[in-house]
Amino acid sequence: MQGVKSCIARRHVERFVLPKNCCCRLLFSHTHSRSFMLTVSTVPLVLCTALVALTLLISGIAKAKDPQSTVTGIQNLGLEKIAPTRAVSLVLPWFEIVVAAVLLLSPVRLPVVIASGLALILMLFYTVVIARALATGRTGSCNCFGSESNAPVSRYTLVRNIALLLAAAGAHTSALRGGTGVVSTLLGLGNGGWTWVFGAALIAVTLEAVRRGDALAQPEPQAQVILPEPVYDENGEEQYVRMPIPHAALYLENGRHTNLRALAKNQARVLVFVSATCAGCVKFLKTMASWQERLPQVALHPVYSSLESLQTSRNAGTLPEGLTPLIDREAGARANFGNGVPLAVVLGADGLLAGGPVAGNEQVEALLTDIEEQFAEAARLAEEERQEQMRKAFAAGPSNVEGDHL
């Protein structure tokens, strides 16, 4: 009989042994419950803390590398009156880095409570600022991650910030419940908790790999221009084939309609097809007004794919002053010349293309440099011809000069 009891006790410890000692049963139950809470209910909150911390760390490092990007972001969002740009650009990056470091590394609770509270306030402020920007039409880049990202403010920016706000609330909740830094919390997790973490890491790695893979599969398109077969001269050098200007529609900002050929009827023009969010385009747009000063013989025009893109460029401060922007709806006109931005083409006043198309920031600047050199050479030759005519007139004697006045 004793052997039977011993066997039953071994097979059903919790059912037959623990009831004999209530204190022991309660201790076992409390330990089991605490382990379950630590490995299951704690993990979503610590993942929230990790998300906020890593976001702040990446953002802070990017801003610290390029403080001017923060100044630009403040100006784009119209916050100059409430945020001293110079001071914020110097302080904000390191504030984000310190908060992130505490959330990641602190082994005790109180610093995490303070840091998570500050992160919650910061995310709330960022969300309000983005919502205000969308409501007022300020869609220029917020430079939230420094110069690493110059995408315009959009509804997706707001969705991202709302998600980070909720994550910050979860991080603060975790700290108030006794949570410490991410590293020390992860070290205290059991097998069940690490399964959650491993699953979340797999999701993050997969999404990042997909994003980077798509970026590699879709590089910035280069010009794919449909032209006749190349024509070479006797020296084997390729000659530029002048094609008729296509009858493609363009629009002014006020909605007035025109087309490429009519646009060049009275003056040669250089059209530069751009995007308000393309890094190369933004770089060129900032120099476009100076190019117009260097090339007064032609009219330069930035051409946007939509009125919204034009407005984004204006809000970001990259719309060239003194130049008339044009709108190429759905890139219909650009399709005649190829893909990729910035893309430049020269429209001759005789109804033929006079240069380009070329795609890429360096290629566009090279085209304008070539035009500048051609005008300089033409001016030099004209001056030499004028000097030669004056020399011949002087050599002919005063009688011919007098006859010219009769």
mmCIF file of C-alpha atoms in Angstrom:
data_model
loop_
_atom_site.group_PDB
_atom_site.id
_atom_site.type_symbol
_atom_site.label_atom_id
_atom_site.label_comp_id
_atom_site.label_asym_id
_atom_site.label_seq_id
_atom_site.Cartn_x
_atom_site.Cartn_y
_atom_site.Cartn_z
ATOM 1 C CA MET A 1 0.000 0.000 0.000
ATOM 2 C CA GLN A 2 2.838 2.373 0.810
ATOM 3 C CA GLY A 3 4.412 1.621 -2.554
ATOM 4 C CA VAL A 4 1.183 2.480 -4.340
ATOM 5 C CA LYS A 5 0.977 5.826 -2.535
ATOM 6 C CA SER A 6 4.576 6.554 -3.387
ATOM 7 C CA CYS A 7 3.921 5.839 -7.055
ATOM 8 C CA ILE A 8 0.845 8.021 -7.091
ATOM 9 C CA ALA A 9 2.739 10.779 -5.358
ATOM 10 C CA ARG A 10 5.489 10.656 -7.938
ATOM 11 C CA ARG A 11 3.017 10.723 -10.871
ATOM 12 C CA HIS A 12 0.685 13.370 -9.441
ATOM 13 C CA VAL A 13 2.825 15.604 -7.318
ATOM 14 C CA GLU A 14 0.760 18.726 -7.684
ATOM 15 C CA ARG A 15 -2.595 16.955 -7.121
ATOM 16 C CA PHE A 16 -1.722 14.736 -4.149
ATOM 17 C CA VAL A 17 1.302 16.241 -2.428
ATOM 18 C CA LEU A 18 0.751 20.001 -2.634
ATOM 19 C CA PRO A 19 -2.702 19.993 -1.009
ATOM 20 C CA LYS A 20 -1.059 18.664 2.130
ATOM 21 C CA ASN A 21 0.940 21.902 2.368
ATOM 22 C CA CYS A 22 -1.141 24.950 1.340
ATOM 23 C CA CYS A 23 1.776 27.350 1.727
ATOM 24 C CA CYS A 24 3.893 25.262 -0.613
ATOM 25 C CA ARG A 25 1.025 25.060 -3.134
ATOM 26 C CA LEU A 26 0.533 28.836 -3.069
ATOM 27 C CA LEU A 27 4.266 29.434 -3.494
ATOM 28 C CA PHE A 28 4.381 27.087 -6.502
ATOM 29 C CA SER A 29 1.301 28.711 -8.022
ATOM 30 C CA HIS A 30 2.678 32.248 -7.523
ATOM 31 C CA THR A 31 6.050 31.301 -9.018
ATOM 32 C CA HIS A 32 4.379 29.631 -11.998
ATOM 33 C CA SER A 33 2.092 32.645 -12.538
ATOM 34 C CA ARG A 34 4.972 35.114 -12.235
ATOM 35 C CA SER A 35 6.998 33.147 -14.781
ATOM 36 C CA PHE A 36 4.046 33.098 -17.185
ATOM 37 C CA MET A 37 3.508 36.869 -16.856
ATOM 38 C CA LEU A 38 7.221 37.554 -17.344
ATOM 39 C CA THR A 39 7.469 35.438 -20.467
ATOM 40 C CA VAL A 40 4.129 36.285 -22.098
ATOM 41 C CA SER A 41 2.520 39.531 -20.989
ATOM 42 C CA THR A 42 5.885 41.291 -20.529
ATOM 43 C CA VAL A 43 7.191 40.548 -24.006
ATOM 44 C CA PRO A 44 4.815 42.785 -26.033
ATOM 45 C CA LEU A 45 5.650 45.689 -23.750
ATOM 46 C CA VAL A 46 9.400 45.136 -23.900
ATOM 47 C CA LEU A 47 9.106 44.933 -27.687
ATOM 48 C CA CYS A 48 7.362 48.319 -27.591
ATOM 49 C CA THR A 49 10.244 49.654 -25.529
ATOM 50 C CA ALA A 50 12.775 48.216 -27.978
ATOM 51 C CA LEU A 51 10.929 49.739 -30.948
ATOM 52 C CA VAL A 52 10.858 53.204 -29.394
ATOM 53 C CA ALA A 53 14.476 52.979 -28.242
ATOM 54 C CA LEU A 54 15.833 51.862 -31.607
ATOM 55 C CA THR A 55 13.770 54.477 -33.452
ATOM 56 C CA LEU A 56 15.108 57.250 -31.212
ATOM 57 C CA LEU A 57 18.652 55.927 -31.494
ATOM 58 C CA ILE A 58 18.597 55.817 -35.313
ATOM 59 C CA SER A 59 16.882 59.207 -35.488
ATOM 60 C CA GLY A 60 19.290 60.814 -33.039
ATOM 61 C CA ILE A 61 22.410 59.529 -34.789
ATOM 62 C CA ALA A 62 21.123 60.680 -38.197
ATOM 63 C CA LYS A 63 20.283 64.149 -36.848
ATOM 64 C CA ALA A 64 23.652 64.442 -35.077
ATOM 65 C CA LYS A 65 25.475 63.684 -38.343
ATOM 66 C CA ASP A 66 23.638 66.508 -40.136
ATOM 67 C CA PRO A 67 22.273 69.207 -37.762
ATOM 68 C CA GLN A 68 21.233 71.333 -40.747
ATOM 69 C CA SER A 69 18.654 68.702 -41.669
ATOM 70 C CA THR A 70 16.849 69.399 -38.382
ATOM 71 C CA VAL A 71 16.834 73.125 -39.160
ATOM 72 C CA THR A 72 15.339 72.377 -42.570
ATOM 73 C CA GLY A 73 12.713 70.106 -41.024
ATOM 74 C CA ILE A 74 11.673 72.780 -38.539
ATOM 75 C CA GLN A 75 11.340 75.315 -41.344
ATOM 76 C CA ASN A 76 9.376 72.902 -43.540
ATOM 77 C CA LEU A 77 6.922 72.265 -40.706
ATOM 78 C CA GLY A 78 6.581 75.956 -39.846
ATOM 79 C CA LEU A 79 7.837 75.613 -36.263
ATOM 80 C CA GLU A 80 10.348 78.477 -36.252
ATOM 81 C CA LYS A 81 8.211 80.536 -33.841
ATOM 82 C CA ILE A 82 8.074 77.852 -31.151
ATOM 83 C CA ALA A 83 11.393 76.092 -31.703
ATOM 84 C CA PRO A 84 14.732 77.945 -31.807
ATOM 85 C CA THR A 85 16.183 76.169 -34.814
ATOM 86 C CA ARG A 86 19.866 76.368 -33.925
ATOM 87 C CA ALA A 87 19.444 75.210 -30.331
ATOM 88 C CA VAL A 88 17.028 72.411 -31.234
ATOM 89 C CA SER A 89 19.304 71.119 -34.011
ATOM 90 C CA LEU A 90 22.146 70.786 -31.500
ATOM 91 C CA VAL A 91 20.218 69.463 -28.483
ATOM 92 C CA LEU A 92 17.489 67.222 -29.947
ATOM 93 C CA PRO A 93 19.780 64.547 -31.464
ATOM 94 C CA TRP A 94 21.639 63.947 -28.215
ATOM 95 C CA PHE A 95 18.418 64.050 -26.207
ATOM 96 C CA GLU A 96 17.021 61.241 -28.379
ATOM 97 C CA ILE A 97 20.245 59.235 -28.092
ATOM 98 C CA VAL A 98 20.347 59.532 -24.274
ATOM 99 C CA VAL A 99 16.677 58.541 -23.902
ATOM 100 C CA ALA A 100 17.267 55.565 -26.195
ATOM 101 C CA ALA A 101 20.351 54.490 -24.235
ATOM 102 C CA VAL A 102 18.435 54.534 -20.932
ATOM 103 C CA LEU A 103 15.548 52.539 -22.387
ATOM 104 C CA LEU A 104 17.968 49.958 -23.735
ATOM 105 C CA LEU A 105 20.553 49.642 -20.979
ATOM 106 C CA SER A 106 19.226 50.788 -17.594
ATOM 107 C CA PRO A 107 19.245 47.885 -15.091
ATOM 108 C CA VAL A 108 16.944 49.708 -12.653
ATOM 109 C CA ARG A 109 13.361 50.888 -12.907
ATOM 110 C CA LEU A 110 13.328 54.631 -12.087
ATOM 111 C CA PRO A 111 15.480 55.880 -15.002
ATOM 112 C CA VAL A 112 13.356 53.800 -17.375
ATOM 113 C CA VAL A 113 10.164 55.345 -15.966
ATOM 114 C CA ILE A 114 11.563 58.828 -16.580
ATOM 115 C CA ALA A 115 12.975 58.031 -20.018
ATOM 116 C CA SER A 116 9.808 56.276 -21.212
ATOM 117 C CA GLY A 117 7.722 59.212 -19.980
ATOM 118 C CA LEU A 118 9.900 61.637 -21.935
ATOM 119 C CA ALA A 119 9.680 59.388 -25.000
ATOM 120 C CA LEU A 120 5.884 59.348 -24.689
ATOM 121 C CA ILE A 121 5.739 63.151 -24.540
ATOM 122 C CA LEU A 122 8.144 63.419 -27.483
ATOM 123 C CA MET A 123 6.120 61.004 -29.634
ATOM 124 C CA LEU A 124 2.907 62.819 -28.759
ATOM 125 C CA PHE A 125 4.483 66.119 -29.817
ATOM 126 C CA TYR A 126 5.786 64.606 -33.071
ATOM 127 C CA THR A 127 2.341 63.188 -33.865
ATOM 128 C CA VAL A 128 0.612 66.524 -33.262
ATOM 129 C CA VAL A 129 3.191 68.324 -35.417
ATOM 130 C CA ILE A 130 2.696 65.910 -38.322
ATOM 131 C CA ALA A 131 -1.101 66.119 -38.051
ATOM 132 C CA ARG A 132 -0.856 69.923 -38.063
ATOM 133 C CA ALA A 133 1.446 69.843 -41.101
ATOM 134 C CA LEU A 134 -1.014 67.713 -43.054
ATOM 135 C CA ALA A 135 -3.937 69.926 -42.043
ATOM 136 C CA THR A 136 -2.140 73.087 -43.182
ATOM 137 C CA GLY A 137 -0.688 71.635 -46.388
ATOM 138 C CA ARG A 138 2.931 71.684 -45.232
ATOM 139 C CA THR A 139 4.084 68.492 -46.902
ATOM 140 C CA GLY A 140 7.802 69.265 -47.114
ATOM 141 C CA SER A 141 10.076 66.648 -45.564
ATOM 142 C CA CYS A 142 10.146 66.608 -41.760
ATOM 143 C CA ASN A 143 13.698 65.191 -41.873
ATOM 144 C CA CYS A 144 12.692 62.986 -38.960
ATOM 145 C CA PHE A 145 15.712 60.811 -39.657
ATOM 146 C CA GLY A 146 18.060 63.588 -40.705
ATOM 147 C CA SER A 147 19.204 63.779 -44.286
ATOM 148 C CA GLU A 148 18.816 59.992 -44.567
ATOM 149 C CA SER A 149 15.160 60.529 -45.445
ATOM 150 C CA ASN A 150 13.747 63.465 -47.375
ATOM 151 C CA ALA A 151 10.339 61.955 -48.127
ATOM 152 C CA PRO A 152 7.463 64.440 -47.919
ATOM 153 C CA VAL A 153 5.059 64.431 -45.000
ATOM 154 C CA SER A 154 2.065 62.245 -45.872
ATOM 155 C CA ARG A 155 -0.691 60.235 -44.247
ATOM 156 C CA TYR A 156 1.809 57.394 -43.943
ATOM 157 C CA THR A 157 4.027 59.636 -41.827
ATOM 158 C CA LEU A 158 1.069 60.217 -39.526
ATOM 159 C CA VAL A 159 0.304 56.483 -39.332
ATOM 160 C CA ARG A 160 3.940 55.802 -38.453
ATOM 161 C CA ASN A 161 3.920 58.406 -35.694
ATOM 162 C CA ILE A 162 0.643 57.123 -34.242
ATOM 163 C CA ALA A 163 2.158 53.630 -34.113
ATOM 164 C CA LEU A 164 5.242 54.983 -32.349
ATOM 165 C CA LEU A 165 3.016 56.905 -29.941
ATOM 166 C CA LEU A 166 1.210 53.701 -29.010
ATOM 167 C CA ALA A 167 4.557 51.917 -28.654
ATOM 168 C CA ALA A 168 5.770 54.685 -26.331
ATOM 169 C CA ALA A 169 2.624 54.253 -24.237
ATOM 170 C CA GLY A 170 3.388 50.540 -24.022
ATOM 171 C CA ALA A 171 6.983 51.260 -23.006
ATOM 172 C CA HIS A 172 5.846 53.618 -20.249
ATOM 173 C CA THR A 173 3.320 51.048 -19.037
ATOM 174 C CA SER A 174 6.085 48.462 -18.894
ATOM 175 C CA ALA A 175 8.257 50.798 -16.818
ATOM 176 C CA LEU A 176 5.419 51.596 -14.398
ATOM 177 C CA ARG A 177 4.839 47.877 -13.906
ATOM 178 C CA GLY A 178 8.429 47.441 -12.813
ATOM 179 C CA GLY A 179 10.169 46.955 -16.120
ATOM 180 C CA THR A 180 13.822 47.847 -16.539
ATOM 181 C CA GLY A 181 15.914 48.411 -19.635
ATOM 182 C CA VAL A 182 15.377 46.218 -22.679
ATOM 183 C CA VAL A 183 18.638 44.312 -22.250
ATOM 184 C CA SER A 184 18.120 43.403 -18.581
ATOM 185 C CA THR A 185 14.468 42.489 -19.221
ATOM 186 C CA LEU A 186 15.408 40.208 -22.087
ATOM 187 C CA LEU A 187 18.039 38.510 -19.928
ATOM 188 C CA GLY A 188 15.296 37.656 -17.426
ATOM 189 C CA LEU A 189 12.969 36.060 -19.936
ATOM 190 C CA GLY A 190 12.277 32.328 -19.981
ATOM 191 C CA ASN A 191 11.976 30.051 -22.971
ATOM 192 C CA GLY A 192 8.442 31.203 -23.743
ATOM 193 C CA GLY A 193 9.494 34.852 -23.820
ATOM 194 C CA TRP A 194 12.446 34.243 -26.065
ATOM 195 C CA THR A 195 10.134 32.441 -28.491
ATOM 196 C CA TRP A 196 8.125 35.679 -28.792
ATOM 197 C CA VAL A 197 11.288 37.725 -29.259
ATOM 198 C CA PHE A 198 12.618 35.312 -31.870
ATOM 199 C CA GLY A 199 9.341 35.528 -33.787
ATOM 200 C CA ALA A 200 9.331 39.323 -33.691
ATOM 201 C CA ALA A 201 12.956 39.400 -34.854
ATOM 202 C CA LEU A 202 12.096 37.141 -37.787
ATOM 203 C CA ILE A 203 9.277 39.481 -38.827
ATOM 204 C CA ALA A 204 11.553 42.521 -38.640
ATOM 205 C CA VAL A 205 14.381 40.844 -40.559
ATOM 206 C CA THR A 206 11.991 39.588 -43.251
ATOM 207 C CA LEU A 207 10.364 42.994 -43.793
ATOM 208 C CA GLU A 208 13.743 44.745 -43.916
ATOM 209 C CA ALA A 209 15.105 42.182 -46.371
ATOM 210 C CA VAL A 210 12.038 42.645 -48.598
ATOM 211 C CA ARG A 211 12.439 46.444 -48.464
ATOM 212 C CA ARG A 212 16.127 46.340 -49.332
ATOM 213 C CA GLY A 213 15.557 43.726 -52.020
ATOM 214 C CA ASP A 214 12.889 45.870 -53.666
ATOM 215 C CA ALA A 215 15.230 48.842 -53.573
ATOM 216 C CA LEU A 216 17.893 46.822 -55.386
ATOM 217 C CA ALA A 217 15.397 45.550 -57.925
ATOM 218 C CA GLN A 218 14.154 49.068 -58.710
ATOM 219 C CA PRO A 219 17.144 51.397 -59.011
ATOM 220 C CA GLU A 220 16.645 54.967 -60.137
ATOM 221 C CA PRO A 221 15.596 54.533 -63.757
ATOM 222 C CA GLN A 222 17.854 55.911 -66.431
ATOM 223 C CA ALA A 223 16.763 57.547 -69.629
ATOM 224 C CA GLN A 224 15.401 55.085 -72.172
ATOM 225 C CA VAL A 225 15.052 57.306 -75.200
ATOM 226 C CA ILE A 226 13.631 56.132 -78.502
ATOM 227 C CA LEU A 227 15.901 57.605 -81.193
ATOM 228 C CA PRO A 228 16.990 56.570 -84.691
ATOM 229 C CA GLU A 229 20.072 54.476 -85.166
ATOM 230 C CA PRO A 230 23.227 56.439 -84.279
ATOM 231 C CA VAL A 231 24.768 58.480 -87.107
ATOM 232 C CA TYR A 232 28.557 58.763 -87.249
ATOM 233 C CA ASP A 233 30.771 61.166 -89.161
ATOM 234 C CA GLU A 234 33.899 60.281 -91.149
ATOM 235 C CA ASN A 235 35.959 60.314 -87.944
ATOM 236 C CA GLY A 236 33.713 57.779 -86.272
ATOM 237 C CA GLU A 237 32.210 60.302 -83.833
ATOM 238 C CA GLU A 238 28.498 60.037 -83.158
ATOM 239 C CA GLN A 239 26.473 62.980 -84.400
ATOM 240 C CA TYR A 240 23.541 64.460 -82.550
ATOM 241 C CA VAL A 241 20.300 63.736 -84.428
ATOM 242 C CA ARG A 242 17.787 66.559 -84.069
ATOM 243 C CA MET A 243 14.265 65.234 -83.747
ATOM 244 C CA PRO A 244 11.005 67.197 -84.052
ATOM 245 C CA ILE A 245 9.612 68.423 -80.749
ATOM 246 C CA PRO A 246 6.609 66.211 -79.876
ATOM 247 C CA HIS A 247 3.125 67.692 -79.402
ATOM 248 C CA ALA A 248 2.927 66.757 -75.716
ATOM 249 C CA ALA A 249 0.705 68.601 -73.257
ATOM 250 C CA LEU A 250 1.994 70.707 -70.392
ATOM 251 C CA TYR A 251 0.170 72.923 -67.908
ATOM 252 C CA LEU A 252 0.918 76.086 -65.997
ATOM 253 C CA GLU A 253 0.308 76.232 -62.261
ATOM 254 C CA ASN A 254 -2.987 78.076 -62.848
ATOM 255 C CA GLY A 255 -4.245 75.209 -65.038
ATOM 256 C CA ARG A 256 -3.648 76.899 -68.377
ATOM 257 C CA HIS A 257 -2.893 74.407 -71.139
ATOM 258 C CA THR A 258 0.052 74.487 -73.564
ATOM 259 C CA ASN A 259 2.300 71.995 -75.357
ATOM 260 C CA LEU A 260 5.993 71.428 -75.936
ATOM 261 C CA ARG A 261 6.141 72.762 -79.474
ATOM 262 C CA ALA A 262 4.094 75.888 -78.723
ATOM 263 C CA LEU A 263 6.226 76.517 -75.659
ATOM 264 C CA ALA A 264 9.397 76.769 -77.740
ATOM 265 C CA LYS A 265 7.847 78.777 -80.596
ATOM 266 C CA ASN A 266 9.250 82.120 -79.481
ATOM 267 C CA GLN A 267 12.286 81.098 -77.400
ATOM 268 C CA ALA A 268 14.565 78.134 -76.851
ATOM 269 C CA ARG A 269 13.821 76.443 -73.559
ATOM 270 C CA VAL A 270 15.372 73.866 -71.257
ATOM 271 C CA LEU A 271 12.874 71.641 -69.492
ATOM 272 C CA VAL A 272 14.077 69.759 -66.436
ATOM 273 C CA PHE A 273 11.644 67.058 -65.300
ATOM 274 C CA VAL A 274 11.952 66.708 -61.530
ATOM 275 C CA SER A 275 10.386 65.170 -58.453
ATOM 276 C CA ALA A 276 10.019 67.056 -55.183
ATOM 277 C CA THR A 277 11.251 64.021 -53.225
ATOM 278 C CA CYS A 278 14.164 62.933 -55.437
ATOM 279 C CA ALA A 279 17.505 63.697 -53.742
ATOM 280 C CA GLY A 280 19.234 64.462 -57.055
ATOM 281 C CA CYS A 281 16.333 66.684 -58.124
ATOM 282 C CA VAL A 282 16.359 68.611 -54.851
ATOM 283 C CA LYS A 283 20.087 69.182 -55.202
ATOM 284 C CA PHE A 284 19.701 70.483 -58.760
ATOM 285 C CA LEU A 285 16.625 72.610 -57.987
ATOM 286 C CA LYS A 286 18.663 74.555 -55.454
ATOM 287 C CA THR A 287 21.084 75.603 -58.216
ATOM 288 C CA MET A 288 18.590 76.051 -61.049
ATOM 289 C CA ALA A 289 18.071 79.797 -60.523
ATOM 290 C CA SER A 290 21.814 80.384 -60.765
ATOM 291 C CA TRP A 291 21.899 78.382 -63.998
ATOM 292 C CA GLN A 292 19.229 80.691 -65.417
ATOM 293 C CA GLU A 293 21.435 83.685 -64.608
ATOM 294 C CA ARG A 294 24.324 82.033 -66.448
ATOM 295 C CA LEU A 295 22.120 81.163 -69.452
ATOM 296 C CA PRO A 296 19.962 84.232 -70.200
ATOM 297 C CA GLN A 297 19.661 83.138 -73.848
ATOM 298 C CA VAL A 298 17.276 80.287 -72.953
ATOM 299 C CA ALA A 299 14.406 79.878 -70.504
ATOM 300 C CA LEU A 300 14.745 77.182 -67.855
ATOM 301 C CA HIS A 301 11.654 75.475 -66.434
ATOM 302 C CA PRO A 302 11.312 72.882 -63.657
ATOM 303 C CA VAL A 303 8.620 70.409 -64.703
ATOM 304 C CA TYR A 304 6.685 68.511 -62.001
ATOM 305 C CA SER A 305 4.416 65.517 -62.480
ATOM 306 C CA SER A 306 1.559 67.052 -60.475
ATOM 307 C CA LEU A 307 0.434 70.209 -58.751
ATOM 308 C CA GLU A 308 0.891 68.431 -55.417
ATOM 309 C CA SER A 309 4.537 67.715 -56.213
ATOM 310 C CA LEU A 310 5.064 71.363 -57.153
ATOM 311 C CA GLN A 311 3.467 72.465 -53.886
ATOM 312 C CA THR A 312 5.658 70.052 -51.955
ATOM 313 C CA SER A 313 8.732 71.610 -53.554
ATOM 314 C CA ARG A 314 7.474 75.097 -52.710
ATOM 315 C CA ASN A 315 6.831 74.164 -49.060
ATOM 316 C CA ALA A 316 10.273 72.573 -48.841
ATOM 317 C CA GLY A 317 11.874 75.753 -50.181
ATOM 318 C CA THR A 318 13.328 74.049 -53.256
ATOM 319 C CA LEU A 319 11.144 75.689 -55.937
ATOM 320 C CA PRO A 320 13.560 77.909 -57.908
ATOM 321 C CA GLU A 321 12.790 81.607 -57.560
ATOM 322 C CA GLY A 322 12.123 83.588 -60.711
ATOM 323 C CA LEU A 323 11.447 80.518 -62.870
ATOM 324 C CA THR A 324 8.065 79.444 -64.214
ATOM 325 C CA PRO A 325 7.252 75.877 -63.127
ATOM 326 C CA LEU A 326 5.314 73.591 -65.442
ATOM 327 C CA ILE A 327 3.176 70.541 -64.736
ATOM 328 C CA ASP A 328 3.434 67.338 -66.738
ATOM 329 C CA ARG A 329 0.329 65.435 -65.683
ATOM 330 C CA GLU A 330 1.011 61.744 -65.157
ATOM 331 C CA ALA A 331 4.440 62.273 -66.779
ATOM 332 C CA GLY A 332 2.867 62.179 -70.234
ATOM 333 C CA ALA A 333 5.365 64.595 -71.795
ATOM 334 C CA ARG A 334 8.380 63.018 -70.122
ATOM 335 C CA ALA A 335 7.411 59.641 -71.600
ATOM 336 C CA ASN A 336 8.484 60.994 -75.008
ATOM 337 C CA PHE A 337 12.056 61.302 -73.772
ATOM 338 C CA GLY A 338 12.555 58.447 -71.335
ATOM 339 C CA ASN A 339 12.386 57.679 -67.624
ATOM 340 C CA GLY A 340 14.267 58.881 -64.583
ATOM 341 C CA VAL A 341 14.581 62.220 -62.852
ATOM 342 C CA PRO A 342 16.055 64.724 -63.091
ATOM 343 C CA LEU A 343 15.733 64.551 -66.884
ATOM 344 C CA ALA A 344 16.553 67.506 -69.130
ATOM 345 C CA VAL A 345 15.747 68.265 -72.748
ATOM 346 C CA VAL A 346 16.434 71.384 -74.826
ATOM 347 C CA LEU A 347 13.650 72.663 -77.087
ATOM 348 C CA GLY A 348 14.887 74.682 -80.048
ATOM 349 C CA ALA A 349 12.925 77.666 -81.352
ATOM 350 C CA ASP A 350 12.968 76.041 -84.812
ATOM 351 C CA GLY A 351 10.693 73.180 -83.691
ATOM 352 C CA LEU A 352 13.482 70.644 -83.210
ATOM 353 C CA LEU A 353 15.174 69.232 -80.135
ATOM 354 C CA ALA A 354 18.429 71.090 -79.538
ATOM 355 C CA GLY A 355 19.923 68.961 -76.767
ATOM 356 C CA GLY A 356 19.274 65.957 -74.591
ATOM 357 C CA PRO A 357 17.453 64.158 -73.288
ATOM 358 C CA VAL A 358 19.815 63.299 -70.455
ATOM 359 C CA ALA A 359 18.962 61.810 -67.063
ATOM 360 C CA GLY A 360 20.749 62.197 -63.749
ATOM 361 C CA ASN A 361 21.966 65.208 -61.805
ATOM 362 C CA GLU A 362 25.520 65.134 -63.171
ATOM 363 C CA GLN A 363 24.358 64.614 -66.746
ATOM 364 C CA VAL A 364 21.891 67.514 -66.551
ATOM 365 C CA GLU A 365 24.579 69.845 -65.218
ATOM 366 C CA ALA A 366 26.963 68.650 -67.939
ATOM 367 C CA LEU A 367 24.334 69.477 -70.594
ATOM 368 C CA LEU A 368 23.885 73.004 -69.220
ATOM 369 C CA THR A 369 27.644 73.464 -69.030
ATOM 370 C CA ASP A 370 27.909 72.425 -72.665
ATOM 371 C CA ILE A 371 25.194 74.929 -73.647
ATOM 372 C CA GLU A 372 27.013 77.658 -71.724
ATOM 373 C CA GLU A 373 30.259 76.849 -73.526
ATOM 374 C CA GLN A 374 28.515 76.865 -76.904
ATOM 375 C CA PHE A 375 27.047 80.316 -76.265
ATOM 376 C CA ALA A 376 30.443 81.574 -75.100
ATOM 377 C CA GLU A 377 32.076 80.194 -78.253
ATOM 378 C CA ALA A 378 29.373 81.753 -80.438
ATOM 379 C CA ALA A 379 29.888 85.108 -78.730
ATOM 380 C CA ARG A 380 33.634 84.851 -79.241
ATOM 381 C CA LEU A 381 33.229 84.085 -82.942
ATOM 382 C CA ALA A 382 30.730 86.919 -83.357
ATOM 383 C CA GLU A 383 33.135 89.331 -81.699
ATOM 384 C CA GLU A 384 35.968 88.155 -83.956
ATOM 385 C CA GLU A 385 33.751 88.643 -87.026
ATOM 386 C CA ARG A 386 32.805 92.132 -85.879
ATOM 387 C CA GLN A 387 36.435 93.011 -85.320
ATOM 388 C CA GLU A 388 37.301 91.650 -88.769
ATOM 389 C CA GLN A 389 34.574 93.738 -90.432
ATOM 390 C CA MET A 390 35.796 96.859 -88.644
ATOM 391 C CA ARG A 391 39.347 96.114 -89.759
ATOM 392 C CA LYS A 392 38.257 95.696 -93.382
ATOM 393 C CA ALA A 393 36.188 98.887 -93.288
ATOM 394 C CA PHE A 394 39.135 100.826 -91.872
ATOM 395 C CA ALA A 395 41.479 99.377 -94.515
ATOM 396 C CA ALA A 396 39.095 100.353 -97.343
ATOM 397 C CA GLY A 397 39.721 104.054 -96.682
ATOM 398 C CA PRO A 398 37.605 107.068 -95.746
ATOM 399 C CA SER A 399 36.017 107.409 -99.208
ATOM 400 C CA ASN A 400 34.056 104.211 -98.745
ATOM 401 C CA VAL A 401 33.082 105.242 -95.294
ATOM 402 C CA GLU A 402 31.764 108.581 -96.629
ATOM 403 C CA GLY A 403 29.886 106.771 -99.398
ATOM 404 C CA ASP A 404 28.181 104.653 -96.816
ATOM 405 C CA HIS A 405 26.683 107.807 -95.329
ATOM 406 C CA LEU A 406 25.185 109.085 -98.587
#
